XYZ file of C-alpha atoms in Angstrom:
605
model
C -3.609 -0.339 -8.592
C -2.472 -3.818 -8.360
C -4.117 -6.083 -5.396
C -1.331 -7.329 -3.764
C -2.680 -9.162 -0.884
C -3.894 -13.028 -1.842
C -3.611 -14.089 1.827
C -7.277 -14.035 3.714
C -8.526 -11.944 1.206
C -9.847 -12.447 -2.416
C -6.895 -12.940 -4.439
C -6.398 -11.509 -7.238
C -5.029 -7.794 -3.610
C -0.831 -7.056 -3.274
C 3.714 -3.013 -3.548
C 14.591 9.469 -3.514
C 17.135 9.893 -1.711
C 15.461 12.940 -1.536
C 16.914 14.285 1.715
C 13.770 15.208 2.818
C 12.674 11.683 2.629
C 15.732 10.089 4.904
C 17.034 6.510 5.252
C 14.450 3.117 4.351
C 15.815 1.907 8.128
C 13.051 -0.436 8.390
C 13.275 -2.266 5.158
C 17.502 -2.190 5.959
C 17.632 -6.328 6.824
C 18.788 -7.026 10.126
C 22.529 -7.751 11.032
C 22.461 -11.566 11.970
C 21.491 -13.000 15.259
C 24.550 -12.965 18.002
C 26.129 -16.327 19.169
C 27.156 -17.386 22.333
C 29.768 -20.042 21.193
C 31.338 -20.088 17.487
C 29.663 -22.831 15.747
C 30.990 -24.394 12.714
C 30.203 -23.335 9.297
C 29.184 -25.289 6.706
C 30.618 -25.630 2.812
C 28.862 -23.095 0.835
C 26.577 -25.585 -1.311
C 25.531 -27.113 1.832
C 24.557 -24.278 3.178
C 22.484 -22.686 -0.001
C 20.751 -26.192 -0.673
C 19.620 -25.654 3.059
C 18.332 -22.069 2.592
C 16.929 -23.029 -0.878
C 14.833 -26.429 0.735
C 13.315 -23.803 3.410
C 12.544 -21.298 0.766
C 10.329 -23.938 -0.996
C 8.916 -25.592 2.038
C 7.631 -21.933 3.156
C 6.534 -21.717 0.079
C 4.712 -25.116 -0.121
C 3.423 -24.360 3.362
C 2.007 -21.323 2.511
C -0.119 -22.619 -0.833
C -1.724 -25.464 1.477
C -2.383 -22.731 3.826
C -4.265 -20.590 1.368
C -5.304 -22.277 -1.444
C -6.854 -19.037 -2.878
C -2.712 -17.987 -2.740
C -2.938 -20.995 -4.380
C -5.435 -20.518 -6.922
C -3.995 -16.970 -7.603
C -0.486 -18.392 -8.419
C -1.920 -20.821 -11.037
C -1.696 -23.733 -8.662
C -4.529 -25.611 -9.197
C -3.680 -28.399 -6.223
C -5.688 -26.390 -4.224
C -8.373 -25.121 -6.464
C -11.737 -27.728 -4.783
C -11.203 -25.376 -1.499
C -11.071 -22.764 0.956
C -8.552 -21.497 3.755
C -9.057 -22.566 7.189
C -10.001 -20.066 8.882
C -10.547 -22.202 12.312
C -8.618 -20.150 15.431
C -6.514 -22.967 15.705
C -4.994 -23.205 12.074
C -4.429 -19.370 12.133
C -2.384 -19.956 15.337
C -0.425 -22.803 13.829
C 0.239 -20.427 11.128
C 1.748 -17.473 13.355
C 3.588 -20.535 15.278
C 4.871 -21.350 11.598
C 5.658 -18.107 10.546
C 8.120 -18.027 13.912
C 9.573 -21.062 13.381
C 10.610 -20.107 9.633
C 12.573 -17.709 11.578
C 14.277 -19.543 14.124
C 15.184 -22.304 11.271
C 16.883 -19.635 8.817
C 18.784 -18.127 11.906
C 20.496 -21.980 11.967
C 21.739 -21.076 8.264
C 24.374 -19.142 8.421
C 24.687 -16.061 6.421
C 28.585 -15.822 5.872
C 28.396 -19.343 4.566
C 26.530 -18.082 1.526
C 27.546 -16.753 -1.468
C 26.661 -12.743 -2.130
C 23.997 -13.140 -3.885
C 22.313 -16.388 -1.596
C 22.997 -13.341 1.259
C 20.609 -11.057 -0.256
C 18.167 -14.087 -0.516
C 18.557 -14.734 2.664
C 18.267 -11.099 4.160
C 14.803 -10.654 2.213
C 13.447 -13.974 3.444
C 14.166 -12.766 6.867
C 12.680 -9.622 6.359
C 9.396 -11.104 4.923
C 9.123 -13.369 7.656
C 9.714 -10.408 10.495
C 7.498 -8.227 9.000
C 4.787 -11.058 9.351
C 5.740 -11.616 13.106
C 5.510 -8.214 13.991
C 1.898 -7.718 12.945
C 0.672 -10.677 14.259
C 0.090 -9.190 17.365
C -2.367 -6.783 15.589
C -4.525 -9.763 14.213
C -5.012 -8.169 10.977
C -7.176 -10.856 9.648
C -10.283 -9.158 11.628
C -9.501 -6.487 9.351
C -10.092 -8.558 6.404
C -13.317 -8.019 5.139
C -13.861 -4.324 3.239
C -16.149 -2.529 0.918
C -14.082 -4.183 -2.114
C -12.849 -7.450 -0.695
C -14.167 -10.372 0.693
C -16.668 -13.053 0.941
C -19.225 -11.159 -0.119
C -18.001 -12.228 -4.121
C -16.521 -14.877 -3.734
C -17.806 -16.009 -7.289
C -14.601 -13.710 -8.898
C -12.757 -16.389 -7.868
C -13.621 -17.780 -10.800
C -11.970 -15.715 -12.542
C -8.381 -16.719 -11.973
C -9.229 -20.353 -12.474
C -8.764 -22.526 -15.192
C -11.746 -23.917 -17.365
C -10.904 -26.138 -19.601
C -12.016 -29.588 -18.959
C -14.373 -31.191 -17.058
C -12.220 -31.682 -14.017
C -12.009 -28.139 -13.727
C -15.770 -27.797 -13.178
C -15.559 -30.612 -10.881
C -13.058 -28.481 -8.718
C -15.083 -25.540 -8.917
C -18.449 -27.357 -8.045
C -16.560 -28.979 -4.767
C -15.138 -25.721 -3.590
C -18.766 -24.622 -3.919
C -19.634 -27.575 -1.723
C -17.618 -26.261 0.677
C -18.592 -22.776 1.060
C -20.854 -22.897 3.661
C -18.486 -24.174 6.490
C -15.921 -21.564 5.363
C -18.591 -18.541 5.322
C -19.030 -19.817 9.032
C -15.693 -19.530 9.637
C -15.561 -16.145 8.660
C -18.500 -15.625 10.629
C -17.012 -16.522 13.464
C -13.242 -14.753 12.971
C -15.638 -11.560 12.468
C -16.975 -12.326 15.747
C -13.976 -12.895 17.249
C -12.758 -9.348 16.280
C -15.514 -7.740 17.440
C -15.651 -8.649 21.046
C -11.987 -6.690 20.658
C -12.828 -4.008 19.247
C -10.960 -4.696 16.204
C -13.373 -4.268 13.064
C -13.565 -2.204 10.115
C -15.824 1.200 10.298
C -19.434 0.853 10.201
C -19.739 3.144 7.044
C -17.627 0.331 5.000
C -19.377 -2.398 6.539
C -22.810 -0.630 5.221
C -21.584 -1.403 1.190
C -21.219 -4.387 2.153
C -24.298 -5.907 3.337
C -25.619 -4.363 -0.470
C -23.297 -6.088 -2.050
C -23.762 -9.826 -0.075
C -27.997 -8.895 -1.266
C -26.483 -9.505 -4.798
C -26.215 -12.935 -3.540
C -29.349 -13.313 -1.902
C -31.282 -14.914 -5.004
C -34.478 -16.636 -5.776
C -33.092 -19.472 -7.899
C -29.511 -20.557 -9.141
C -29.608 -19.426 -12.369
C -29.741 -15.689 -11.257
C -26.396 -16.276 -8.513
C -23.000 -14.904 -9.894
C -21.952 -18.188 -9.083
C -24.117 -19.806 -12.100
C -21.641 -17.497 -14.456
C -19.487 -20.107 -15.316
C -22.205 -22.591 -16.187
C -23.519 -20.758 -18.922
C -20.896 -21.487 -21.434
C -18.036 -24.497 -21.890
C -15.232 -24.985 -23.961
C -15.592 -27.387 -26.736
C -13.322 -29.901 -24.376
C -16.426 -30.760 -22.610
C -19.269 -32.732 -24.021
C -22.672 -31.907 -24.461
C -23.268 -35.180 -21.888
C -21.288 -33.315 -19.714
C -22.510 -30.185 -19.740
C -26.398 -30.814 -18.716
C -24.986 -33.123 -15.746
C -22.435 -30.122 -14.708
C -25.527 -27.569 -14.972
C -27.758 -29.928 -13.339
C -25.315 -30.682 -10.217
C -24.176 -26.730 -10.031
C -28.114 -25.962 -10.271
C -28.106 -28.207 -6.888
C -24.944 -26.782 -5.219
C -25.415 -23.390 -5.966
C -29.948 -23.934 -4.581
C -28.787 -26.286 -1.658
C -25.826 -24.721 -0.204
C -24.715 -21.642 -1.678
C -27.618 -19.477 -1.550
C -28.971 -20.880 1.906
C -24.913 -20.126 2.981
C -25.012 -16.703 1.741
C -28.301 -16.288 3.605
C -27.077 -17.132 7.022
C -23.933 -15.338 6.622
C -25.791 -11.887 5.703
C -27.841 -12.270 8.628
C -25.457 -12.537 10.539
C -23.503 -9.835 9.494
C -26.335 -7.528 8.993
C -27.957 -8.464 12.634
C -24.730 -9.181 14.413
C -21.789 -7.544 13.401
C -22.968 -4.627 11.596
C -24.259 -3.467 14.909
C -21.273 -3.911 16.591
C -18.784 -2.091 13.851
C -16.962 1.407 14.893
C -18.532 4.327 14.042
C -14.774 6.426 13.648
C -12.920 5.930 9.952
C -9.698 6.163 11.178
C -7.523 2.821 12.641
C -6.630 4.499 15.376
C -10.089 4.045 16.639
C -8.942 0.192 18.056
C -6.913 -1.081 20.374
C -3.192 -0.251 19.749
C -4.556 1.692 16.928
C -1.613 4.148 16.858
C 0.780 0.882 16.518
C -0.931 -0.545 14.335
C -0.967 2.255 11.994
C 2.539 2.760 12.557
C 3.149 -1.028 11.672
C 1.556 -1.099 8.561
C 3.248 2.300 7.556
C 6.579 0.570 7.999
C 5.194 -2.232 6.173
C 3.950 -0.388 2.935
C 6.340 2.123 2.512
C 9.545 -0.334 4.021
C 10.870 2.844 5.358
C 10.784 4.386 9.367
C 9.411 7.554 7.918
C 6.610 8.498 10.553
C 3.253 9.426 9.956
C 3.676 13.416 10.682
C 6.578 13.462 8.000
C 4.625 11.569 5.294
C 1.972 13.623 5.566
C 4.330 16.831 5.076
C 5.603 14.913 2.249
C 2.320 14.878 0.460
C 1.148 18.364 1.332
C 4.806 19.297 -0.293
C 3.686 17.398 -3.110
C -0.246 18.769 -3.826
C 1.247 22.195 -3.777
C 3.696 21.112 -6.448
C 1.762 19.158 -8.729
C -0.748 22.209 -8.326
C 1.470 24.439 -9.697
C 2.261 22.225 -12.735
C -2.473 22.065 -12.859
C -2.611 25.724 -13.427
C -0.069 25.910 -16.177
C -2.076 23.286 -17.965
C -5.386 25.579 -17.504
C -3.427 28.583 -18.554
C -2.382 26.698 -21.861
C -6.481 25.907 -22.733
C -7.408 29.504 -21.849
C -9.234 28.626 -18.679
C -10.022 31.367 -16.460
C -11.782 30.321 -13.445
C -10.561 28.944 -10.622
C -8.608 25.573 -10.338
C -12.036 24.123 -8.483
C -13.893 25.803 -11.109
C -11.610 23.810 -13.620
C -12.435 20.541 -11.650
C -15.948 21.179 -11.847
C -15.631 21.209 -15.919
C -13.769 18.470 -16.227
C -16.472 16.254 -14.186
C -19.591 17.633 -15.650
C -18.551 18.623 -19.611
C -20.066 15.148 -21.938
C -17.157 15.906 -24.210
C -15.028 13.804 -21.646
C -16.983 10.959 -21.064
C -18.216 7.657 -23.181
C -21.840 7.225 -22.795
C -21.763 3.539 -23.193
C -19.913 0.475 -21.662
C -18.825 -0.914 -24.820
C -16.889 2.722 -26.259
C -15.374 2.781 -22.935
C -13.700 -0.843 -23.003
C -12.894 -0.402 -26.817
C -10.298 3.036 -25.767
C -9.139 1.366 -23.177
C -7.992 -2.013 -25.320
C -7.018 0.211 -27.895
C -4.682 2.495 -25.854
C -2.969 -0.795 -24.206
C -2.462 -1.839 -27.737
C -0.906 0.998 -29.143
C 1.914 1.662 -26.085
C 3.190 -1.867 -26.727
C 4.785 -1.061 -30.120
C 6.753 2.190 -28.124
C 8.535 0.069 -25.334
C 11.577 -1.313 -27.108
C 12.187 3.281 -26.943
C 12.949 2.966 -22.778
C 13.661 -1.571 -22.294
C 16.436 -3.558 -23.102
C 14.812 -6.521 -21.478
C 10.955 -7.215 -22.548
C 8.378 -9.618 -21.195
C 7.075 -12.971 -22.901
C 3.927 -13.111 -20.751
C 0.390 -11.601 -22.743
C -1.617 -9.917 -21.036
C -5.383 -8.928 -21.794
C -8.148 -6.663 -20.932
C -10.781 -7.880 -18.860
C -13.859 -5.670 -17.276
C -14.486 -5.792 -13.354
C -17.292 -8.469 -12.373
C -20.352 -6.904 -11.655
C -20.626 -7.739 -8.271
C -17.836 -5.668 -7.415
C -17.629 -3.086 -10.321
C -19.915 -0.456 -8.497
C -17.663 -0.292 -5.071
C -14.081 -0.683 -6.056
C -11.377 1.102 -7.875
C -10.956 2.687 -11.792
C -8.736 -0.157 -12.484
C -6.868 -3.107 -11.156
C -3.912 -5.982 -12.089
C -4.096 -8.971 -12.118
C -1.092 -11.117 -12.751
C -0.481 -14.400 -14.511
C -0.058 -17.825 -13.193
C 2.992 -19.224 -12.127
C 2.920 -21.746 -15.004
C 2.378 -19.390 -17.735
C -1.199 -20.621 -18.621
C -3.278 -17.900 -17.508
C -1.890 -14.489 -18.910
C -1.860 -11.501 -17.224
C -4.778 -9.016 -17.108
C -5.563 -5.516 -16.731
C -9.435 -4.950 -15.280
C -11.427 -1.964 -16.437
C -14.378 -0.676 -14.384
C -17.256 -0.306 -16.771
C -19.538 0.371 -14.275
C -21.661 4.276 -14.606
C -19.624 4.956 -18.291
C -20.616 8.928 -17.408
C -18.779 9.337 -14.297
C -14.795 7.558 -16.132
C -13.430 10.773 -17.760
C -11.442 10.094 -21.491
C -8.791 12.308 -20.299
C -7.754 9.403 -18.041
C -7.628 6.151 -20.429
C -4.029 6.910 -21.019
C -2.206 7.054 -17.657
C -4.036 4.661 -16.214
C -3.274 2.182 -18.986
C 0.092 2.687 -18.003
C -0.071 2.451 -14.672
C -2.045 -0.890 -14.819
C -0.619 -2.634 -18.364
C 2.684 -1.633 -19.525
C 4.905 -0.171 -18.771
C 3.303 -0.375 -15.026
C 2.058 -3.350 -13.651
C 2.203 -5.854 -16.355
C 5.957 -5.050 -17.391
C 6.897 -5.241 -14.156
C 5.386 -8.056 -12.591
C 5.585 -10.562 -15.566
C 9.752 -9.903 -15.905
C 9.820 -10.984 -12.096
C 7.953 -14.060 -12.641
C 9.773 -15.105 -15.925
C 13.803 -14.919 -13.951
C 13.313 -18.686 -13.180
C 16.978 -18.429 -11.686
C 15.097 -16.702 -8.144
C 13.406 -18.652 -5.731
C 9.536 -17.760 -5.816
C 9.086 -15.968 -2.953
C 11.504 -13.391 -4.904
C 9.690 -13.565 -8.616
C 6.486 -13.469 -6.217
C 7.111 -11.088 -3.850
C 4.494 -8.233 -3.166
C 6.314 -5.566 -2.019
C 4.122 -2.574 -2.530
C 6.204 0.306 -2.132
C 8.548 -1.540 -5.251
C 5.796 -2.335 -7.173
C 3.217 0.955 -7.153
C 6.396 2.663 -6.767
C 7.305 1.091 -10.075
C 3.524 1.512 -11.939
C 3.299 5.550 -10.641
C 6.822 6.659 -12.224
C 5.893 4.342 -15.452
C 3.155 7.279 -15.534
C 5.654 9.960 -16.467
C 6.759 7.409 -19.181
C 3.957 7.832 -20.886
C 5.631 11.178 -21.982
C 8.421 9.368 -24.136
C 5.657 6.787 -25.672
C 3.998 9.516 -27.536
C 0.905 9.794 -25.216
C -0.310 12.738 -23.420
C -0.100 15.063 -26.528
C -3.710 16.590 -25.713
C -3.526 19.229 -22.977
C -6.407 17.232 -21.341
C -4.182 14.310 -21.507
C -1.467 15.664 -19.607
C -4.008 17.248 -16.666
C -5.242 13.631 -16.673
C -1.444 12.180 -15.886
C -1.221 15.462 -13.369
C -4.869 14.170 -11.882
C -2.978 10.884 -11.248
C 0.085 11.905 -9.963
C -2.031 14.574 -7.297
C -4.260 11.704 -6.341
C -1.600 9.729 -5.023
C 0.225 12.776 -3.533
C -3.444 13.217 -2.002
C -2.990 9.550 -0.184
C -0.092 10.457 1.800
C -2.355 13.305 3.236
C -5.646 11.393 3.632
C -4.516 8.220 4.762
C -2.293 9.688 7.455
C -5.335 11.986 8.360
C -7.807 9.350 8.562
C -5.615 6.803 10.413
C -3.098 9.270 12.927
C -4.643 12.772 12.881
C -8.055 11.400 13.726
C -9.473 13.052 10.246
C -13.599 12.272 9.444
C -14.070 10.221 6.401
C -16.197 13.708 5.556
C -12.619 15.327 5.709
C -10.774 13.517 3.566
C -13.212 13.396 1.164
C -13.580 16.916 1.224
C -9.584 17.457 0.573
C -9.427 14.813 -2.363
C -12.071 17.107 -4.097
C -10.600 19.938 -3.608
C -6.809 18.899 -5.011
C -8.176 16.322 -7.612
C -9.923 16.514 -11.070
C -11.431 12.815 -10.188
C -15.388 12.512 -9.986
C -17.217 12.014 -7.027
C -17.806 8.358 -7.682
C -13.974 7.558 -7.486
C -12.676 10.116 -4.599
C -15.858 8.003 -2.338
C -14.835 4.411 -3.628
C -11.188 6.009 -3.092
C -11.389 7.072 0.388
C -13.567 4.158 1.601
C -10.571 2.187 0.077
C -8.067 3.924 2.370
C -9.968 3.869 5.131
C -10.274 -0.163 4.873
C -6.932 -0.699 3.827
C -4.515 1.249 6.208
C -1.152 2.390 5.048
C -1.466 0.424 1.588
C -2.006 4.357 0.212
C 1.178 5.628 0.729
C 3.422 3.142 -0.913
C 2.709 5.231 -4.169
C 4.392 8.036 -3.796
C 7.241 7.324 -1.885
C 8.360 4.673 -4.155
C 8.117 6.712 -7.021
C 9.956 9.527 -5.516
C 12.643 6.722 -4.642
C 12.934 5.713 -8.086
C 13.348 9.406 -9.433
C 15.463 10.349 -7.002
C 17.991 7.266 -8.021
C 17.076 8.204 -11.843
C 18.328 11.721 -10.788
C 21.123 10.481 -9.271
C 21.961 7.909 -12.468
C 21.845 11.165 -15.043
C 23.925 13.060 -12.739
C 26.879 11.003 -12.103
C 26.759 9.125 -15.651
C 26.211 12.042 -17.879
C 26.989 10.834 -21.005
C 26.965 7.403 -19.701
C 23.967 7.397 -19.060
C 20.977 4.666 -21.241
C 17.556 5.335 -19.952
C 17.061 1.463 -21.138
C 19.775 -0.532 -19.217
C 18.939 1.634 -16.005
C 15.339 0.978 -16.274
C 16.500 -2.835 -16.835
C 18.741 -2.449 -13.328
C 15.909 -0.943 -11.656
C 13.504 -3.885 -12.766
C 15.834 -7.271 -12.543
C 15.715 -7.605 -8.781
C 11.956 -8.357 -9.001
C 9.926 -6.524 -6.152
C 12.912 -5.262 -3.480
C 12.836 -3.114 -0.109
C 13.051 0.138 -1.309
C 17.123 0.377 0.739
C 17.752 -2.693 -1.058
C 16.759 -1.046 -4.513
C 18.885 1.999 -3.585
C 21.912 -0.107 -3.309
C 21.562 -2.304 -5.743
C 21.431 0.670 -8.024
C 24.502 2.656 -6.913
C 26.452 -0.505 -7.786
C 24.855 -0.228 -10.791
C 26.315 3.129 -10.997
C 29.494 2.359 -9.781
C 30.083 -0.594 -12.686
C 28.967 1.959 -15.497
C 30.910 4.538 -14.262
């Protein structure tokens, strides 16, 4: 999965008409605000060069906000610090977010050109989505078993190193670091005198991971990392009086920092964490939930139906498992089949290094296949990176990471190497598609590159668009010559039944009051994945409410308007200019999608 969150977290996080599935009404932007008195409306190019100035000074505001946005995005204004995490500045930010709001209602929409409308309606959507969770104060909800401050030093990773000035950035955001770990501290705090904090069994992984910053000397910190090599840019001056200052920074104030904050959080909050898994366990729990359903999926669907949805879905994709193990002349049970495929050596690397080399290769060798299904490829590179060590052992198979807004840091697809025994073979090739290309990469790098839409458009993290996008670019992989090995094609079945799993668990966990014990015990029993993933998995869900069940129903949104394309085109129809329709409005509410491809439709028809 791509993160798709850079706000308070760690950026990197973040996004048919089957019947069954009904109307997106909540993504559907909202007719414009009534007047009292008819006010005049302005020439056209007055009126965009309005909406366009408070598209870029939301934007603007919201780098100087975050600078690890910031940092994420390739902006490297920001790159010597840290949000502000004081209660005041996050109040001036929800005041902010409002204001955006009442400023674009003074632009009137009928004064803008068609496609300046659609801007307009999915800046106003953003924004209202925003103002309708503040009340929930997600940001106590921040911290999880694979985000936060506890590595901090990954954010490293997206920054540029090239010059000395770039260590100098790196060594004064380091300088800072203690006054934001308070910060956190005390928004942490804050959360827990209201009840509003993440489950105690999360919280638990953490406090081992924040001991992986608890060192002895600054050599040994995950901060010293990028100290230990330079580019040939810097001098050899340079370099002992960058080590020796980062051997000060890291001793003085990094390490005593990370102290303080651990016991805190290990004497303070820990102790005052929720023992339930589900959301539903805090105040306005239900509402919440509900909230960030609507947010994820942009639809109304509730809860109850989503989770029929994805028990519809396990049975199916069942049915295609056991046609699979009828083909290799397996005659156990389908649990008995599971147990194989997680305990046979013949599907796993026994090293790191074998491991990284399939997965490099595989990425490699779909690129050559995608002119087959594109009219329209990207210009962005993107690499293969593993995950940092300091969160490899409690986060996902896989993750995205996308490139900078100036095109100098490619895009790059992360590869747990961590425990080589427990990441089967059989699932090197649908994930690489997921996360690389045709998935993530594809996706994400032709929104960035169509200079002609304002940024919060070529930037926009709509999940239910974007994993919608990556989990139907898995049953791609069919027409780029992968999946030929029977194992193969349980692997892409594994995939597709894990995420049909998500719209069961996460809806259990967070509205039918499931045990984390529960859904673990139902991922097992549906899904070929080892142990190691369906814990990290669940933990994930269970931290991350809603974000689970974007998967599915975007993909089923996108086959269902595939369906709809074949049906009505026939002979018409170019699997290459629709994929190119579905993928030139950048990340879109999946209603918005839907419309914008039956025009489509109607202009090839």
């Amino acid at each position: 999965m791509r993160s798709t969150r850079p706000p308070l977290r760690l950026a990197c996080a973040f996004t048919l008409a089957l019947p069954l599935l009904g109307t997106a009404a909540a993504a559907t932007p909202p007719a414009a605000p009534a007047r009292s008195a008819p006010v005049a409306t302005p020439a056209p190019a007055a009126a965009v060069e309005r909406l366009h100035a408070l598209f870029e000074q939301a934007w603007e505001y919201d780098l100087a906000a975050n600078p690890l946005s910031a940092t994420y995005y390739g902006d490297r204004r920001y790159d010597d610090r840290w949000p502000d995490l004081s209660p005041a500045a996050r109040e001036s930010h929800r005041r902010h977010e409002r204001e955006v709001l009442a400023r674009l209602a003074a632009i009137p929409r009928d004064a803008l050109p068609p496609a300046e409308q659609l801007n307009h309606d999915l800046f106003r959507w953003m924004y209202e989505d925003r103002v309708a969770a503040q009340r929930f104060r997600p940001e106590y909800y921040e911290m999880s078993a694979r985000e936060g401050v506890q590595a901090l030093n990954e954010v490293s990773e997206l920054m540029r190193f090239a010059g000395v000035e770039d260590y100098e950035r790196w060594l004064v955001r380091l300088e800072r670091l203690p006054a934001y770990l308070e910060q956190y501290a005390a928004m942490l705090r804050e959360g827990a005198r209201e009840g509003r904090t993440q489950p105690r069994v999360l919280m638990e992984r953490v406090l081992l991971q924040l001991a992986m910053q608890l060192v002895d000397a600054p050599e040994r910190s995950p901060f010293w990392a990028r100290f230990t090599q330079f580019p040939d840019a810097v001098p050899a001056a340079e370099r002992e009086r960058l080590q020796a200052r980062a051997r000060t920074v890291i001793g003085d104030a990094v390490i005593p920092a990370y102290r303080s904050f651990e016991r805190f959080f290990r004497e303070e909050y820990l102790p005052a964490t929720r023992t339930g898994a589900g959301v539903w366990d805090t105040p306005e729990g239900a509402a919440y939930y509900a909230n960030r359903a609507r947010h994820f999926t942009t639809t109304d669907l509730s809860p109850e139906r989503i989770h029929e949805l994805g028990l519809a879905e396990v049975a199916r994709i069942r049915a295609d498992m056991q046609k699979v193990m009828d083909e290799v002349g397996f005659r156990g049970t389908l649990a008995e089949f599971f147990t194989k495929l997680r305990t046979d050596p013949q599907f796993y690397f026994q090293s790191p290094d074998e491991l990284f080399r399939a997965y490099v290769v595989t990425a490699k060798q779909i690129e050559p296949e995608l002119p087959k299904l594109f009219g329209r490829l990207y210009r962005t590179p993107f690499g293969v990176r593993p995950i940092p060590a300091t969160s490899a052992p409690n986060t996902t198979t896989a993750y995205y990471s996308g490139p900078s807004l100036d095109g100098t840091r490619a895009g790059y697809y992360y590869v747990n190497l961590y425990r080589p025994e427990v990441r089967p073979k059989y699932e090197i090739e649908v994930l690489t598609v997921h996360e690389s290309v045709p998935g993530h990469h594809l996706q994400i790098a032709l929104a960035q590159e169509q200079g002609e839409l304002p940024k919060f458009r070529r930037f926009a993290g709509i999940t239910a668009y974007i994993e919608g996008w990556a989990l139907y670019s898995e049953v791609l992989g069919y027409d780029l010559g992968l999946y030929r090995d029977p194992y193969s094609r349980f692997g892409q079945l594994t995939y597709d039944m894990w995420r049909a799993v998500r719209l069961v668990v996460d809806t259990g966990l967070h509205s039918k009051r499931w045990t984390r014990q529960q859904a673990i015990d139902y991922f097992k029993d549906n899904a070929a994945k080892t142990e190691a993933d369906i814990v990290n998995e669940i933990d994930r869900y269970i931290g991350w409410p809603g974000q689970a069940l974007a998967y599915k129903i975007g993909q089923l949104k996108i086959l269902e308007l595939r369906a709809k394309a074949e049906r009505e085109l026939g002979a018409k129809f170019d699997v290459r200019a629709f994929h190119d329709a579905i993928l030139e409005t950048g990340a879109v509410p999946l209603d918005v999608l839907e419309r914008h491809v039956n025009d489509w439709i109607a202009t090839r028809r």
